[in-house]
Tab-separated table of C-alpha atoms and ligand atoms in Angstrom:
chain	number	residue	atom	x	y	z
A	247	UNK	CA	42.860	-18.733	-47.357
A	248	UNK	CA	45.284	-18.011	-45.443
A	249	UNK	CA	44.480	-15.538	-42.667
A	250	UNK	CA	46.281	-12.529	-44.027
A	251	UNK	CA	44.444	-12.637	-47.263
A	252	UNK	CA	41.051	-13.095	-45.016
A	253	UNK	CA	41.639	-10.044	-43.291
A	254	UNK	CA	42.809	-7.923	-46.128
A	255	UNK	CA	39.435	-9.440	-48.003
A	256	UNK	CA	37.099	-8.089	-44.970
A	257	UNK	CA	38.733	-5.115	-44.884
A	258	UNK	CA	37.841	-4.652	-48.282
A	259	UNK	CA	34.224	-6.008	-48.183
A	260	UNK	CA	34.036	-3.352	-44.957
A	261	UNK	CA	35.136	-0.571	-47.065
A	262	UNK	CA	32.760	-1.598	-49.632
A	263	UNK	CA	29.830	-2.409	-47.149
A	264	UNK	CA	30.650	1.171	-45.176
A	265	UNK	CA	30.758	-0.913	-42.232
A	266	UNK	CA	33.626	-1.549	-39.967
A	267	UNK	CA	35.767	-4.705	-40.629
A	268	UNK	CA	34.753	-6.302	-37.504
A	269	UNK	CA	31.449	-5.899	-38.241
A	270	UNK	CA	31.530	-7.474	-41.900
A	271	UNK	CA	33.364	-10.378	-40.294
A	272	UNK	CA	30.153	-10.880	-37.930
A	273	UNK	CA	28.628	-10.852	-41.238
A	274	UNK	CA	30.742	-13.619	-43.411
A	275	UNK	CA	31.211	-15.969	-39.650
A	276	UNK	CA	27.086	-15.832	-38.993
A	277	UNK	CA	26.176	-18.897	-39.348
A	278	UNK	CA	23.034	-20.271	-40.857
A	279	UNK	CA	22.246	-23.905	-41.050
A	280	UNK	CA	20.029	-26.266	-43.480
A	281	UNK	CA	18.170	-26.778	-40.408
A	282	UNK	CA	16.997	-23.334	-39.996
A	283	UNK	CA	14.864	-23.833	-43.464
A	284	UNK	CA	12.615	-27.089	-42.582
A	285	UNK	CA	13.442	-30.675	-43.522
A	286	UNK	CA	11.196	-30.465	-46.481
A	287	UNK	CA	13.082	-27.487	-48.027
A	288	UNK	CA	14.610	-28.003	-51.674
A	289	UNK	CA	17.873	-27.185	-52.200
A	290	UNK	CA	19.343	-27.310	-55.968
A	291	UNK	CA	20.939	-25.478	-58.508
A	292	UNK	CA	19.488	-24.102	-61.791
A	293	UNK	CA	20.625	-24.512	-65.321
A	294	UNK	CA	19.013	-23.747	-68.716
A	295	UNK	CA	19.505	-25.854	-72.240
A	296	UNK	CA	20.775	-22.782	-74.387
A	297	UNK	CA	23.381	-22.337	-71.803
A	298	UNK	CA	24.825	-25.201	-71.104
A	299	UNK	CA	23.813	-28.316	-73.687
A	300	UNK	CA	25.672	-28.004	-76.891
A	301	UNK	CA	25.429	-30.242	-79.309
A	302	UNK	CA	23.755	-27.622	-81.406
A	303	UNK	CA	22.821	-29.239	-84.294
A	304	UNK	CA	23.639	-33.023	-83.706
A	305	UNK	CA	21.169	-36.131	-83.494
A	306	UNK	CA	18.208	-34.538	-85.387
A	307	UNK	CA	18.035	-30.750	-83.171
A	308	UNK	CA	16.763	-28.185	-85.042
A	309	UNK	CA	17.681	-24.230	-84.927
A	310	UNK	CA	16.870	-22.075	-82.029
A	311	UNK	CA	16.761	-18.082	-82.014
A	312	UNK	CA	20.099	-18.559	-80.453
A	313	UNK	CA	21.947	-20.396	-82.704
A	314	UNK	CA	20.819	-17.784	-85.395
A	315	UNK	CA	21.502	-14.761	-83.019
A	316	UNK	CA	25.278	-15.602	-81.613
A	317	UNK	CA	26.356	-15.837	-85.548
A	318	UNK	CA	25.691	-12.526	-86.232
A	319	UNK	CA	29.235	-10.560	-85.753
A	320	UNK	CA	29.022	-8.126	-82.514
A	321	UNK	CA	25.926	-9.803	-81.094
A	322	UNK	CA	27.825	-11.454	-78.683
A	323	UNK	CA	30.404	-9.372	-76.562
A	324	UNK	CA	33.159	-11.979	-76.567
A	325	UNK	CA	32.318	-13.627	-80.647
A	326	UNK	CA	31.111	-17.025	-78.784
A	327	UNK	CA	28.124	-18.993	-78.968
A	328	UNK	CA	26.136	-21.863	-77.272
A	329	UNK	CA	27.400	-24.773	-79.833
A	330	UNK	CA	29.651	-26.641	-77.386
A	331	UNK	CA	28.643	-24.910	-74.044
A	332	UNK	CA	29.359	-26.821	-71.326
A	333	UNK	CA	29.038	-29.866	-73.515
A	334	UNK	CA	26.350	-31.204	-71.118
A	335	UNK	CA	24.925	-33.164	-73.840
A	336	UNK	CA	28.091	-35.223	-73.266
A	337	UNK	CA	28.867	-35.003	-70.063
A	338	UNK	CA	25.568	-35.108	-68.133
A	339	UNK	CA	26.481	-38.598	-66.479
A	340	UNK	CA	29.703	-37.233	-64.541
A	341	UNK	CA	28.017	-33.650	-63.867
A	342	UNK	CA	25.060	-35.185	-62.446
A	343	UNK	CA	27.533	-37.236	-60.055
A	344	UNK	CA	29.395	-34.507	-59.416
A	345	UNK	CA	26.024	-32.845	-58.418
A	346	UNK	CA	25.307	-34.992	-56.006
A	347	UNK	CA	28.346	-34.899	-54.426
A	348	UNK	CA	28.061	-31.650	-53.555
A	349	UNK	CA	24.796	-32.628	-51.528
A	350	UNK	CA	22.618	-31.154	-54.226
A	351	UNK	CA	19.285	-33.215	-54.203
A	352	UNK	CA	17.412	-30.983	-57.059
A	353	UNK	CA	18.681	-30.352	-60.360
A	354	UNK	CA	15.882	-27.596	-62.586
A	355	UNK	CA	16.906	-27.701	-66.509
A	356	UNK	CA	15.053	-26.824	-69.548
A	357	UNK	CA	13.847	-29.041	-72.600
A	358	UNK	CA	15.389	-27.532	-75.939
A	359	UNK	CA	11.762	-26.939	-77.761
A	360	UNK	CA	14.006	-27.431	-81.279
A	361	UNK	CA	15.901	-30.293	-80.002
A	362	UNK	CA	12.293	-32.078	-79.341
A	363	UNK	CA	10.379	-30.344	-82.150
A	364	UNK	CA	12.884	-29.440	-84.539
A	365	UNK	CA	10.545	-27.218	-87.026
A	366	UNK	CA	8.376	-25.885	-83.708
A	367	UNK	CA	5.676	-28.277	-84.496
A	368	UNK	CA	4.554	-31.345	-86.137
A	369	UNK	CA	7.436	-34.167	-86.597
A	370	UNK	CA	9.124	-35.000	-82.996
A	371	UNK	CA	12.746	-35.688	-83.119
A	372	UNK	CA	12.925	-39.246	-81.126
A	373	UNK	CA	16.670	-38.847	-80.737
A	374	UNK	CA	15.908	-35.585	-78.293
A	375	UNK	CA	13.337	-37.830	-76.643
A	376	UNK	CA	16.352	-40.217	-76.068
A	377	UNK	CA	18.136	-37.405	-74.511
A	378	UNK	CA	16.135	-36.186	-72.070
A	379	UNK	CA	15.291	-39.568	-71.194
A	380	UNK	CA	18.452	-40.936	-70.225
A	381	UNK	CA	19.248	-37.757	-68.422
A	382	UNK	CA	16.026	-37.532	-66.254
A	383	UNK	CA	16.846	-41.238	-65.595
A	384	UNK	CA	20.143	-40.600	-64.741
A	385	UNK	CA	18.899	-38.149	-62.194
A	386	UNK	CA	16.471	-40.818	-60.772
A	387	UNK	CA	18.714	-42.886	-60.472
A	388	UNK	CA	21.249	-40.760	-58.531
A	389	UNK	CA	18.467	-39.913	-56.255
A	390	UNK	CA	18.456	-36.224	-57.817
A	391	UNK	CA	14.938	-35.225	-58.501
A	392	UNK	CA	14.587	-33.369	-61.793
A	393	UNK	CA	12.551	-29.820	-62.324
A	394	UNK	CA	11.761	-29.172	-65.590
A	395	UNK	CA	11.363	-25.760	-67.345
A	396	UNK	CA	9.450	-25.733	-70.651
A	397	UNK	CA	10.691	-22.595	-72.001
A	398	UNK	CA	14.108	-21.129	-71.407
A	399	UNK	CA	13.999	-18.724	-74.291
A	400	UNK	CA	15.580	-20.854	-77.194
A	401	UNK	CA	12.725	-20.449	-79.459
A	402	UNK	CA	12.335	-22.688	-82.822
A	403	UNK	CA	14.478	-20.672	-85.729
A	404	UNK	CA	11.316	-21.993	-87.270
A	405	UNK	CA	8.556	-20.445	-85.324
A	406	UNK	CA	10.722	-17.378	-85.336
A	407	UNK	CA	10.340	-17.071	-88.781
A	408	UNK	CA	6.718	-17.077	-88.470
A	409	UNK	CA	6.943	-13.929	-86.099
A	410	UNK	CA	8.069	-15.981	-82.529
A	411	UNK	CA	6.047	-14.493	-80.088
A	412	UNK	CA	4.493	-11.409	-81.451
A	413	UNK	CA	2.000	-14.247	-83.413
A	414	UNK	CA	-0.835	-15.419	-82.071
A	415	UNK	CA	-0.839	-18.799	-83.492
A	416	UNK	CA	2.535	-19.078	-80.645
A	417	UNK	CA	-0.410	-20.307	-77.981
A	418	UNK	CA	-1.023	-23.281	-80.426
A	419	UNK	CA	2.256	-24.129	-80.870
A	420	UNK	CA	3.462	-23.848	-77.076
A	421	UNK	CA	0.045	-26.084	-76.201
A	422	UNK	CA	1.065	-28.622	-78.695
A	423	UNK	CA	4.919	-28.363	-77.055
A	424	UNK	CA	3.931	-28.619	-73.841
A	425	UNK	CA	1.489	-31.405	-74.029
A	426	UNK	CA	4.830	-33.167	-75.655
A	427	UNK	CA	7.029	-32.767	-72.802
A	428	UNK	CA	4.310	-33.773	-70.562
A	429	UNK	CA	2.860	-36.087	-72.046
A	430	UNK	CA	6.658	-38.185	-72.732
A	431	UNK	CA	8.470	-37.162	-68.984
A	432	UNK	CA	5.150	-36.620	-66.730
A	433	UNK	CA	5.708	-40.515	-65.453
A	434	UNK	CA	8.968	-39.468	-64.059
A	435	UNK	CA	8.941	-35.632	-63.353
A	436	UNK	CA	7.004	-34.407	-60.796
A	437	UNK	CA	8.233	-30.501	-60.505
A	438	UNK	CA	7.362	-28.026	-63.804
A	439	UNK	CA	7.884	-25.119	-64.640
A	440	UNK	CA	5.804	-23.168	-67.612
A	441	UNK	CA	8.281	-20.288	-68.777
A	442	UNK	CA	11.586	-18.621	-67.435
A	443	UNK	CA	11.406	-14.657	-66.859
A	444	UNK	CA	8.907	-13.916	-69.129
A	445	UNK	CA	9.565	-9.932	-68.613
A	446	UNK	CA	13.560	-10.553	-70.086
A	447	UNK	CA	12.873	-12.519	-73.312
A	448	UNK	CA	9.895	-9.793	-74.000
A	449	UNK	CA	11.955	-7.158	-72.947
A	450	UNK	CA	15.315	-7.678	-74.394
A	451	UNK	CA	14.088	-9.989	-77.245
A	452	UNK	CA	11.229	-7.904	-78.570
A	453	UNK	CA	11.597	-4.321	-76.995
A	454	UNK	CA	15.153	-3.505	-77.330
A	455	UNK	CA	16.510	-6.079	-79.140
A	456	UNK	CA	19.716	-6.632	-77.584
A	457	UNK	CA	18.584	-10.523	-77.167
A	458	UNK	CA	17.787	-12.677	-79.645
A	459	UNK	CA	15.366	-12.814	-81.796
A	460	UNK	CA	16.781	-9.303	-81.890
A	461	UNK	CA	13.012	-7.607	-82.634
A	462	UNK	CA	12.229	-3.981	-81.481
A	463	UNK	CA	9.385	-1.829	-81.174
A	464	UNK	CA	6.194	-1.084	-78.999
A	465	UNK	CA	4.085	-3.344	-81.012
A	466	UNK	CA	6.077	-6.256	-80.738
A	467	UNK	CA	6.852	-5.750	-77.328
A	468	UNK	CA	3.136	-5.923	-76.561
A	469	UNK	CA	1.916	-8.752	-78.647
A	470	UNK	CA	4.789	-10.962	-77.418
A	471	UNK	CA	3.714	-9.963	-73.713
A	472	UNK	CA	0.052	-10.237	-73.991
A	473	UNK	CA	0.941	-14.068	-76.118
A	474	UNK	CA	3.128	-14.848	-73.511
A	475	UNK	CA	0.759	-14.408	-70.594
A	476	UNK	CA	-1.961	-16.525	-72.683
A	477	UNK	CA	1.028	-19.446	-73.121
A	478	UNK	CA	1.976	-18.861	-69.259
A	479	UNK	CA	-1.712	-20.169	-68.259
A	480	UNK	CA	-2.431	-22.804	-71.140
A	481	UNK	CA	0.849	-24.221	-70.350
A	482	UNK	CA	-0.418	-24.383	-66.698
A	483	UNK	CA	-3.427	-25.820	-67.649
A	484	UNK	CA	-2.223	-28.609	-70.352
A	485	UNK	CA	0.670	-29.877	-67.985
A	486	UNK	CA	-2.354	-30.248	-64.678
A	487	UNK	CA	-4.208	-32.217	-67.178
A	488	UNK	CA	-1.104	-34.498	-68.201
A	489	UNK	CA	0.358	-34.860	-65.009
A	490	UNK	CA	-2.633	-34.323	-62.375
A	491	UNK	CA	-0.029	-34.972	-58.939
A	492	UNK	CA	2.294	-32.381	-60.501
A	493	UNK	CA	3.799	-29.628	-58.417
A	494	UNK	CA	3.266	-26.455	-61.126
A	495	UNK	CA	4.738	-23.184	-61.301
A	496	UNK	CA	6.568	-20.711	-63.362
A	497	UNK	CA	8.636	-18.166	-62.787
A	498	UNK	CA	9.738	-14.278	-62.772
A	499	UNK	CA	12.889	-12.200	-62.616
A	500	UNK	CA	11.967	-10.110	-60.359
A	501	UNK	CA	13.850	-6.950	-58.552
A	502	UNK	CA	12.202	-4.575	-55.205
A	503	UNK	CA	12.452	-1.011	-56.459
A	504	UNK	CA	13.064	2.194	-54.511
A	505	UNK	CA	12.535	5.735	-55.615
A	506	UNK	CA	15.814	7.722	-55.360
A	507	UNK	CA	14.107	10.341	-53.438
A	508	UNK	CA	10.905	10.266	-50.980
A	509	UNK	CA	8.647	12.764	-53.600
A	510	UNK	CA	6.162	11.639	-55.506
A	511	UNK	CA	7.738	12.107	-58.769
A	512	UNK	CA	10.266	9.888	-57.910
A	513	UNK	CA	7.859	7.547	-56.094
A	514	UNK	CA	5.852	7.084	-59.144
A	515	UNK	CA	8.506	6.767	-61.394
A	516	UNK	CA	9.606	3.615	-59.333
A	517	UNK	CA	5.942	2.210	-59.247
A	518	UNK	CA	5.795	2.627	-63.101
A	519	UNK	CA	9.210	0.589	-62.986
A	520	UNK	CA	7.779	-1.970	-60.597
A	521	UNK	CA	5.309	-2.857	-63.197
A	522	UNK	CA	7.607	-3.213	-65.567
A	523	UNK	CA	9.802	-5.314	-63.862
A	524	UNK	CA	7.287	-7.133	-61.077
A	525	UNK	CA	3.784	-7.199	-62.070
A	526	UNK	CA	3.318	-7.903	-65.669
A	527	UNK	CA	3.167	-11.557	-65.822
A	528	UNK	CA	2.274	-12.402	-62.515
A	529	UNK	CA	-1.222	-9.971	-62.010
A	530	UNK	CA	-2.972	-11.672	-65.520
A	531	UNK	CA	-2.493	-14.909	-64.013
A	532	UNK	CA	-4.078	-14.349	-60.570
A	533	UNK	CA	-7.274	-12.572	-62.390
A	534	UNK	CA	-6.339	-9.323	-61.471
A	535	UNK	CA	-6.092	-8.066	-65.209
A	536	UNK	CA	-2.997	-6.025	-66.571
A	537	UNK	CA	-1.696	-3.344	-64.290
A	538	UNK	CA	-3.028	-0.616	-67.163
A	539	UNK	CA	-3.882	2.302	-64.745
A	540	UNK	CA	-0.509	2.296	-63.328
A	541	UNK	CA	1.171	2.345	-66.623
A	542	UNK	CA	-1.275	3.585	-69.031
A	543	UNK	CA	0.774	2.916	-72.251
A	544	UNK	CA	-0.187	-0.930	-71.494
A	545	UNK	CA	-3.309	-0.063	-73.149
A	546	UNK	CA	-2.152	-0.006	-76.113
A	547	UNK	CA	-2.453	-3.901	-75.754
A	548	UNK	CA	-5.855	-3.765	-76.597
A	549	UNK	CA	-5.800	-4.714	-80.779
A	550	UNK	CA	-4.297	-8.351	-79.421
A	551	UNK	CA	-6.986	-8.953	-76.739
A	552	UNK	CA	-9.342	-10.721	-77.915
A	553	UNK	CA	-13.185	-11.597	-76.190
A	554	UNK	CA	-12.857	-13.933	-73.594
A	555	UNK	CA	-9.010	-13.082	-73.160
A	556	UNK	CA	-8.676	-11.826	-69.883
A	557	UNK	CA	-10.385	-15.130	-68.375
A	558	UNK	CA	-7.777	-17.359	-70.463
A	559	UNK	CA	-5.046	-15.290	-68.543
A	560	UNK	CA	-5.828	-16.574	-65.265
A	561	UNK	CA	-4.145	-20.127	-63.664
A	562	UNK	CA	-3.652	-21.026	-60.369
A	563	UNK	CA	0.014	-22.040	-59.844
A	564	UNK	CA	0.789	-24.520	-57.092
A	565	UNK	CA	4.201	-22.279	-56.686
A	566	UNK	CA	5.926	-18.957	-57.976
A	567	UNK	CA	9.601	-19.113	-59.016
A	568	UNK	CA	11.112	-16.126	-57.806
A	569	UNK	CA	14.758	-15.713	-59.576
A	570	UNK	CA	16.230	-12.207	-57.829
A	571	UNK	CA	19.821	-10.843	-58.499
A	572	UNK	CA	19.955	-6.679	-57.712
A	573	UNK	CA	17.692	-4.357	-56.233
A	574	UNK	CA	16.107	-1.128	-58.851
A	575	UNK	CA	16.530	2.423	-57.696
A	576	UNK	CA	14.096	4.567	-59.964
A	577	UNK	CA	14.152	7.974	-61.281
A	578	UNK	CA	11.553	9.972	-63.950
A	579	UNK	CA	13.502	10.166	-67.187
A	580	UNK	CA	12.335	11.014	-70.235
A	581	UNK	CA	12.510	7.391	-71.856
A	582	UNK	CA	9.137	7.503	-74.194
A	583	UNK	CA	5.989	5.287	-72.546
A	584	UNK	CA	8.023	4.431	-69.326
A	585	UNK	CA	9.011	7.894	-68.277
A	586	UNK	CA	11.368	6.590	-65.513
A	587	UNK	CA	14.909	5.044	-65.655
A	588	UNK	CA	17.073	3.461	-63.483
A	589	UNK	CA	19.730	5.099	-61.424
A	590	UNK	CA	23.701	3.886	-61.682
A	591	UNK	CA	24.262	2.221	-57.725
A	592	UNK	CA	26.948	4.375	-55.836
A	593	UNK	CA	30.386	3.759	-57.767
A	594	UNK	CA	31.502	1.953	-54.148
A	595	UNK	CA	28.779	-0.513	-53.969
A	596	UNK	CA	29.471	-4.066	-53.949
A	597	UNK	CA	29.126	-5.091	-57.872
A	598	UNK	CA	29.256	-8.422	-59.558
A	599	UNK	CA	30.872	-9.109	-62.963
A	600	UNK	CA	27.724	-8.106	-64.588
A	601	UNK	CA	27.614	-4.523	-63.270
A	602	UNK	CA	24.609	-5.681	-60.613
A	603	UNK	CA	24.812	-4.146	-57.306
A	604	UNK	CA	24.937	-6.975	-54.286
A	605	UNK	CA	22.034	-5.832	-52.473
A	606	UNK	CA	20.606	-8.646	-50.442
A	607	UNK	CA	18.119	-6.793	-48.373
A	608	UNK	CA	16.299	-6.287	-52.034
A	609	UNK	CA	15.931	-10.322	-51.726
A	610	UNK	CA	13.913	-10.092	-48.593
A	611	UNK	CA	11.684	-7.309	-49.523
A	612	UNK	CA	10.693	-8.827	-53.010
A	613	UNK	CA	9.834	-11.717	-51.555
A	614	UNK	CA	7.639	-10.155	-49.192
A	615	UNK	CA	6.081	-8.197	-51.965
A	616	UNK	CA	5.368	-11.001	-53.809
A	617	UNK	CA	3.885	-12.623	-50.791
A	618	UNK	CA	1.234	-10.261	-50.613
A	619	UNK	CA	-0.091	-11.562	-53.628
A	620	UNK	CA	-2.779	-14.818	-52.551
A	621	UNK	CA	-0.258	-17.562	-53.978
A	622	UNK	CA	0.145	-20.682	-52.277
A	623	UNK	CA	4.272	-21.047	-52.175
A	624	UNK	CA	7.185	-19.280	-52.864
A	625	UNK	CA	10.084	-21.011	-54.090
A	626	UNK	CA	13.702	-18.848	-54.922
A	627	UNK	CA	14.159	-20.713	-58.454
A	628	UNK	CA	17.013	-18.766	-59.427
A	629	UNK	CA	20.032	-16.431	-57.242
A	630	UNK	CA	23.407	-16.566	-57.608
A	631	UNK	CA	26.362	-14.133	-58.908
A	632	UNK	CA	29.649	-13.712	-61.174
A	633	UNK	CA	32.776	-12.528	-59.725
A	634	UNK	CA	36.158	-12.835	-61.316
A	635	UNK	CA	37.180	-16.440	-60.345
A	636	UNK	CA	41.094	-17.080	-60.404
A	637	UNK	CA	42.904	-20.634	-60.058
A	638	UNK	CA	45.491	-20.941	-57.333
A	639	UNK	CA	46.968	-24.212	-56.900
A	640	UNK	CA	43.879	-26.026	-58.894
A	641	UNK	CA	41.484	-24.370	-56.406
A	642	UNK	CA	39.478	-21.775	-56.572
A	643	UNK	CA	39.021	-19.726	-53.530
A	644	UNK	CA	35.448	-17.677	-54.353
A	645	UNK	CA	34.975	-16.189	-51.046
A	646	UNK	CA	32.812	-13.205	-52.199
A	647	UNK	CA	30.586	-15.858	-54.362
A	648	UNK	CA	29.872	-17.549	-50.427
A	649	UNK	CA	29.442	-14.117	-48.994
A	650	UNK	CA	26.740	-13.401	-51.566
A	651	UNK	CA	25.203	-16.589	-51.113
A	652	UNK	CA	24.992	-16.365	-47.829
A	653	UNK	CA	23.475	-13.366	-47.224
A	654	UNK	CA	20.898	-13.434	-49.793
A	655	UNK	CA	20.130	-16.977	-47.751
A	656	UNK	CA	19.722	-15.074	-44.558
A	657	UNK	CA	17.664	-12.656	-45.971
A	658	UNK	CA	15.472	-15.737	-47.691
A	659	UNK	CA	15.434	-16.751	-44.326
A	660	UNK	CA	14.083	-13.670	-42.667
A	661	UNK	CA	11.309	-13.808	-45.111
A	662	UNK	CA	10.558	-17.289	-43.976
A	663	UNK	CA	10.605	-17.101	-40.067
A	664	UNK	CA	8.002	-13.937	-40.906
A	665	UNK	CA	6.108	-16.494	-42.052
A	666	UNK	CA	6.415	-16.340	-46.070
A	667	UNK	CA	5.755	-20.022	-47.299
A	668	UNK	CA	9.085	-20.333	-49.059
A	669	UNK	CA	9.848	-23.777	-49.811
A	670	UNK	CA	13.218	-23.973	-51.605
A	671	UNK	CA	15.895	-22.165	-53.370
A	672	UNK	CA	17.907	-22.914	-56.358
A	673	UNK	CA	21.170	-21.444	-56.826
A	674	UNK	CA	22.162	-19.852	-60.293
A	675	UNK	CA	24.162	-22.081	-61.690
A	676	UNK	CA	25.898	-25.530	-61.158
A	677	UNK	CA	28.440	-25.172	-63.678
A	678	UNK	CA	30.174	-21.855	-65.792
A	679	UNK	CA	27.894	-21.406	-69.210
A	680	UNK	CA	27.210	-19.565	-71.890
A	681	UNK	CA	26.208	-16.198	-70.163
A	682	UNK	CA	23.624	-15.132	-73.121
A	683	UNK	CA	25.274	-11.819	-75.160
A	684	UNK	CA	27.731	-11.784	-72.352
A	685	UNK	CA	29.443	-14.819	-73.581
A	686	UNK	CA	31.824	-17.124	-71.548
A	687	UNK	CA	33.320	-14.413	-69.204
A	688	UNK	CA	31.148	-13.815	-66.492
A	689	UNK	CA	31.127	-16.840	-64.384
A	690	UNK	CA	28.217	-18.023	-61.951
A	691	UNK	CA	28.785	-21.255	-61.763
A	692	UNK	CA	29.696	-23.307	-58.183
A	693	UNK	CA	31.748	-25.236	-60.799
A	694	UNK	CA	34.200	-23.871	-63.051
A	695	UNK	CA	34.424	-24.683	-66.464
A	696	UNK	CA	37.670	-24.615	-68.467
A	697	UNK	CA	35.475	-24.259	-72.292
A	698	UNK	CA	38.706	-25.338	-74.475
A	699	UNK	CA	38.956	-28.576	-72.204
A	700	UNK	CA	35.903	-28.623	-70.319
A	701	UNK	CA	37.695	-29.646	-67.197
A	702	UNK	CA	35.790	-29.282	-64.112
A	703	UNK	CA	36.606	-27.632	-61.031
A	704	UNK	CA	34.342	-27.021	-57.560
A	705	UNK	CA	34.838	-23.837	-56.800
A	706	UNK	CA	34.948	-23.348	-52.618
A	707	UNK	CA	31.205	-21.994	-52.992
A	708	UNK	CA	30.525	-25.911	-54.228
A	709	UNK	CA	32.317	-27.438	-51.336
A	710	UNK	CA	30.135	-24.779	-49.036
A	711	UNK	CA	27.023	-25.632	-50.226
A	712	UNK	CA	28.091	-29.732	-49.841
A	713	UNK	CA	29.041	-28.708	-46.057
A	714	UNK	CA	25.987	-26.479	-45.484
A	715	UNK	CA	23.804	-29.369	-46.951
A	716	UNK	CA	25.445	-32.467	-45.805
B	119	LIG	C1	18.679	-14.750	-65.595
B	119	LIG	C2	18.433	-15.938	-66.653
B	119	LIG	C3	19.589	-16.915	-66.774
B	119	LIG	C4	21.146	-16.267	-66.233
B	119	LIG	C5	20.718	-15.643	-65.308
B	119	LIG	C6	22.229	-14.900	-65.116
B	119	LIG	O1	17.511	-13.801	-65.643
B	119	LIG	O2	17.405	-17.067	-66.466
B	119	LIG	O3	19.423	-17.936	-67.859
B	119	LIG	O4	21.486	-16.068	-67.512
B	119	LIG	O5	20.159	-14.719	-65.048
B	119	LIG	O6	22.285	-13.563	-65.772
């Protein structure tokens, strides 16, 4: 980047952060080093099957709820879908080679449930097993450690036809799937995660209906929450049984919540949002039960809870994956049941293309909040940002993304230095991909993808990681 451009950029950042350009420059230039995080810290990138694989109907794969949902006009902003996505299914070898060249030694991916079990249960798709076998072996041959996620939102459509997460039978369906994955791949994969952000897919998919499978209503939501919590623990137990020396975790979306004003009305609104955003899925796994007292409408979950369930919800994970992007400011608001809502960030706040406020301090605070739970190890399993990328002479100077990473990493380090056992960090994401209902527009990758030609260009943020991790 030219010096003039750099100075202009500093001035813009300074205005956004409401600080002087000199201080902005100090922040940007403040170096953190890999050594600060310790030599055993795991550095990597996270991806998910539906967002990158493509090959939606190849080699025996069954239909997923996202294959179905994306076909309905109006569901996806740019009317795109994940039929081809980043074509990782065909390009995994060169992509993993590229990953290695950026010194990123840990690769988080998810299994596509309908690629392995096209009907959700029963007949196993050997070609699906073959794909993951080859992909995992490629990782290992390159010296890249694979981190497997069992469920990243692409439920087999055949199971949604039987009511998906709202049907208690999902505990059996999910157990069969978890058993299959861990038996087939547990000889080569040490690091496992059960669910990606249960708070996101239950709320967006079964309450507001703005994600697949587009169901709405409190009953759908609460039953999907309870069945998810049962699967979370059961999944952990199955992985442990099949991979006794495995490193087993699960992940949560989480955001530090602040009341807009320091009054008791606002503070209790913040407390209610905290339940939904941060507490609902981790607390039952720790044996703390559901946080009914802080959000009484959750008691409507009672009809779905059977005798002995509270015991079954418990599972001691080796690590908890936290996924943080923004903070949340809360105010009281007449939304039924919740009586709280988010306040829009100030108009001059630094925002990503997702409309999320950049607030690195929130990363520190949410890590500290989770560290109060009796958990053994925390890993940041997702963190990243979408900004408008421009190709200039074949390069992408995404300084804003680099600065995002630096500041979120500084805040991760701050928590680590205060004694929190944080053992890894995964950037979201490796390559530009299909960003759910947003389609292809917001780009989160360290590597740019041209979705027409599938040509990859490493962004400056990718090179930043390469040099940082050297
Ligand atoms: C997470 C999700 C990812 C990705 C990311 C950016 O919530 O797990 O799949 O989409 O957000 O929006």
